[in-house]
């Protein structure tokens, strides 16, 4: 089977992430990785905390702790939350690792040797109040393109346009708030993207037609506008140092690499961190060195990250002239908004991941987010929509089906799967429909269309309810006990099938469904079309238990409490 390398955009270290961050990168990557593993593929899912750059320093200063201590604590805090969401990374690393430092510096040396990094004198903003040069994110002001008054010096989070600090209107220091700024001359390194533009375009032409439209359109827009040389160093105390053997003067000045230069390289660095834990059995280069094997590489990210992953990172790797593995498919997502306004880490607006897990189990959130993933357009989170989805899809369609089938069968036939007569026309019709829907589900998963995949999964659940309503075993048993037993046996096989194929979306609930049956050697990873048609994986006589309620229905009181706590409008605040 194929080898699949999967990465999701690195969550930044400066605080707990909101649901919009989760649905735009890590969660769909986890769903896809789980699915591929079930289909027998060799999968490596890599992620890490993105720990360098201005926001990390500012957050550490606000917390009153050294930046390295702050990052270590936040890494552990974020990892605990992702464990709570059952994100099954093969490795979750740190961009501040020694491995990332060494690989970043080596790539920089190769780029210099090949003529793609140049040292230039530039005029940079200096804060007289703070007594230092200000890196781009240390400067905030009004975006000249959209008028957003909290734009950063590197990018406007409102319109996603990449900026230079001198573009901002009424700029001020993010450290002191002072507008006592002046422009002074200093030296920095530049990645000569203009010299690599033709190669990037050729590389993109080979791939972008296979990307979802959102990612390919953003990448092509950047190419159309022209690639400009990009400063890749900053004046910070925290980051990957410029190597002294290559640039002694800049190293002596304490320059570090721009976070957007070293952060994507951490995908490689984190893979080496993973390999270094078990070097006898893990080879990181076999995943990242083109000549070492056939690997399909898929990246997951929000749309604001696409320019760096589709242009800057490929340009960096191309410029090394080494056979680094480059991405095959970029799956990008639009925004998940909160009642029409943006989720915001800095402004604490919306539902944050630790609060979500405090309220409800992870599967509620996993399913809702993937069923409403912002793939074709921005989506909006509302508590009304969330409550309705949980109650209809999870509690009524799936959870109620499982509970009433197992409870009724135990009541009328005991604690083992009843036999009944052989399957008839109704079961054959059901099996054909289940096989058809399973094929749709597989197709959508293969093509990274997660909303459609969730809809196909929901249709699989609904097919079981339709069969149960048609056969009505609670009535059937009054006149045809063997027929009722057949109906329940078939429905129990549906539960087992649901447990297997629902695992990428709702792993904990899938496990509970599967463990309801005492099946010796139940190692089924997936369900074939023939197995779906037969619905015979759980034979008569198999012992079973009735699991606790899989999904509790949310009440009007719950809805009111959530809206009171988190707010029901863009100005609402998260606790």
mmCIF file of N, CA, C and O in Angstrom, residues 1-6 36 40-44 274 282-298 325 328:
data_model
loop_
_atom_site.group_PDB
_atom_site.id
_atom_site.type_symbol
_atom_site.label_atom_id
_atom_site.label_comp_id
_atom_site.label_asym_id
_atom_site.label_seq_id
_atom_site.Cartn_x
_atom_site.Cartn_y
_atom_site.Cartn_z
ATOM 1 N N UNK A 1 0.837 -1.197 0.000
ATOM 2 C CA UNK A 1 0.000 0.000 0.000
ATOM 3 C C UNK A 1 0.875 1.252 0.000
ATOM 4 O O UNK A 1 2.057 1.206 0.308
ATOM 5 N N UNK A 2 0.263 2.368 -0.317
ATOM 6 C CA UNK A 2 1.001 3.626 -0.424
ATOM 7 C C UNK A 2 1.483 4.104 0.940
ATOM 8 O O UNK A 2 0.925 3.756 1.980
ATOM 9 N N UNK A 3 2.522 4.923 0.901
ATOM 10 C CA UNK A 3 3.015 5.582 2.105
ATOM 11 C C UNK A 3 2.506 7.004 2.077
ATOM 12 O O UNK A 3 2.676 7.729 1.091
ATOM 13 N N UNK A 4 1.889 7.439 3.170
ATOM 14 C CA UNK A 4 1.283 8.767 3.241
ATOM 15 C C UNK A 4 1.921 9.573 4.355
ATOM 16 O O UNK A 4 1.877 9.186 5.531
ATOM 17 N N UNK A 5 2.523 10.700 3.988
ATOM 18 C CA UNK A 5 3.016 11.688 4.944
ATOM 19 C C UNK A 5 1.953 12.763 5.071
ATOM 20 O O UNK A 5 1.502 13.329 4.074
ATOM 21 N N UNK A 6 1.531 13.042 6.301
ATOM 22 C CA UNK A 6 0.476 14.019 6.560
ATOM 23 C C UNK A 6 0.990 15.020 7.586
ATOM 24 O O UNK A 6 1.548 14.637 8.615
ATOM 25 N N UNK A 36 -6.895 6.428 6.396
ATOM 26 C CA UNK A 36 -5.857 5.766 5.611
ATOM 27 C C UNK A 36 -5.256 4.585 6.356
ATOM 28 O O UNK A 36 -4.976 3.536 5.747
ATOM 29 N N UNK A 40 -5.224 0.310 5.378
ATOM 30 C CA UNK A 40 -4.009 -0.469 5.242
ATOM 31 C C UNK A 40 -2.784 0.291 4.778
ATOM 32 O O UNK A 40 -1.746 -0.314 4.495
ATOM 33 N N UNK A 41 -2.859 1.611 4.705
ATOM 34 C CA UNK A 41 -1.718 2.394 4.236
ATOM 35 C C UNK A 41 -0.717 2.641 5.368
ATOM 36 O O UNK A 41 -1.073 2.657 6.550
ATOM 37 N N UNK A 42 0.519 2.867 4.991
ATOM 38 C CA UNK A 42 1.578 3.254 5.925
ATOM 39 C C UNK A 42 1.506 4.773 6.073
ATOM 40 O O UNK A 42 1.747 5.505 5.108
ATOM 41 N N UNK A 43 1.158 5.237 7.266
ATOM 42 C CA UNK A 43 0.877 6.656 7.489
ATOM 43 C C UNK A 43 1.810 7.231 8.545
ATOM 44 O O UNK A 43 2.060 6.600 9.578
ATOM 45 N N UNK A 44 2.307 8.439 8.285
ATOM 46 C CA UNK A 44 3.061 9.184 9.289
ATOM 47 C C UNK A 44 2.421 10.562 9.403
ATOM 48 O O UNK A 44 2.483 11.368 8.458
ATOM 49 N N UNK A 274 11.003 12.391 15.853
ATOM 50 C CA UNK A 274 10.333 11.082 15.932
ATOM 51 C C UNK A 274 11.327 9.953 15.683
ATOM 52 O O UNK A 274 11.372 8.973 16.444
ATOM 53 N N UNK A 282 13.529 3.612 12.716
ATOM 54 C CA UNK A 282 12.871 4.734 12.054
ATOM 55 C C UNK A 282 13.893 5.516 11.238
ATOM 56 O O UNK A 282 14.968 5.840 11.736
ATOM 57 N N UNK A 283 13.525 5.805 10.008
ATOM 58 C CA UNK A 283 14.407 6.540 9.101
ATOM 59 C C UNK A 283 13.674 7.778 8.613
ATOM 60 O O UNK A 283 12.787 7.696 7.760
ATOM 61 N N UNK A 284 14.012 8.925 9.138
ATOM 62 C CA UNK A 284 13.288 10.144 8.770
ATOM 63 C C UNK A 284 13.517 10.533 7.325
ATOM 64 O O UNK A 284 12.626 11.062 6.665
ATOM 65 N N UNK A 285 14.699 10.223 6.792
ATOM 66 C CA UNK A 285 14.971 10.602 5.410
ATOM 67 C C UNK A 285 14.126 9.799 4.422
ATOM 68 O O UNK A 285 13.854 10.266 3.315
ATOM 69 N N UNK A 286 13.697 8.621 4.786
ATOM 70 C CA UNK A 286 12.881 7.828 3.869
ATOM 71 C C UNK A 286 11.533 8.487 3.615
ATOM 72 O O UNK A 286 10.857 8.172 2.635
ATOM 73 N N UNK A 287 11.137 9.412 4.503
ATOM 74 C CA UNK A 287 9.896 10.151 4.314
ATOM 75 C C UNK A 287 10.119 11.477 3.602
ATOM 76 O O UNK A 287 9.194 12.021 2.993
ATOM 77 N N UNK A 288 11.328 12.016 3.679
ATOM 78 C CA UNK A 288 11.565 13.377 3.199
ATOM 79 C C UNK A 288 12.550 13.478 2.050
ATOM 80 O O UNK A 288 12.713 14.550 1.479
ATOM 81 N N UNK A 289 13.207 12.399 1.696
ATOM 82 C CA UNK A 289 14.203 12.439 0.641
ATOM 83 C C UNK A 289 13.603 11.770 -0.587
ATOM 84 O O UNK A 289 13.311 10.584 -0.582
ATOM 85 N N UNK A 290 13.397 12.534 -1.656
ATOM 86 C CA UNK A 290 12.661 12.047 -2.825
ATOM 87 C C UNK A 290 13.197 10.715 -3.347
ATOM 88 O O UNK A 290 12.450 9.871 -3.818
ATOM 89 N N UNK A 291 14.498 10.513 -3.292
ATOM 90 C CA UNK A 291 15.082 9.308 -3.873
ATOM 91 C C UNK A 291 14.893 8.071 -2.998
ATOM 92 O O UNK A 291 15.182 6.959 -3.423
ATOM 93 N N UNK A 292 14.382 8.265 -1.774
ATOM 94 C CA UNK A 292 14.319 7.156 -0.828
ATOM 95 C C UNK A 292 13.037 6.329 -0.923
ATOM 96 O O UNK A 292 12.926 5.290 -0.305
ATOM 97 N N UNK A 293 12.039 6.773 -1.650
ATOM 98 C CA UNK A 293 10.823 5.967 -1.721
ATOM 99 C C UNK A 293 9.633 6.775 -2.185
ATOM 100 O O UNK A 293 9.702 8.010 -2.308
ATOM 101 N N UNK A 294 8.557 6.078 -2.442
ATOM 102 C CA UNK A 294 7.344 6.702 -2.968
ATOM 103 C C UNK A 294 6.449 7.124 -1.811
ATOM 104 O O UNK A 294 5.822 6.285 -1.156
ATOM 105 N N UNK A 295 6.378 8.434 -1.554
ATOM 106 C CA UNK A 295 5.583 8.977 -0.460
ATOM 107 C C UNK A 295 4.608 9.998 -1.038
ATOM 108 O O UNK A 295 4.991 10.850 -1.847
ATOM 109 N N UNK A 296 3.354 9.924 -0.618
ATOM 110 C CA UNK A 296 2.367 10.933 -0.990
ATOM 111 C C UNK A 296 2.203 11.861 0.205
ATOM 112 O O UNK A 296 1.840 11.432 1.303
ATOM 113 N N UNK A 297 2.452 13.152 -0.033
ATOM 114 C CA UNK A 297 2.493 14.132 1.050
ATOM 115 C C UNK A 297 1.283 15.065 0.942
ATOM 116 O O UNK A 297 1.100 15.754 -0.057
ATOM 117 N N UNK A 298 0.471 15.109 2.009
ATOM 118 C CA UNK A 298 -0.715 15.943 2.065
ATOM 119 C C UNK A 298 -0.617 16.890 3.250
ATOM 120 O O UNK A 298 -0.333 16.448 4.372
ATOM 121 N N UNK A 325 11.404 16.047 -0.288
ATOM 122 C CA UNK A 325 10.019 15.762 -0.653
ATOM 123 C C UNK A 325 9.195 17.030 -0.512
ATOM 124 O O UNK A 325 9.237 17.703 0.519
ATOM 125 N N UNK A 328 2.345 17.120 -2.223
ATOM 126 C CA UNK A 328 1.567 16.690 -3.378
ATOM 127 C C UNK A 328 0.198 17.364 -3.407
ATOM 128 O O UNK A 328 -0.284 17.758 -4.469
#
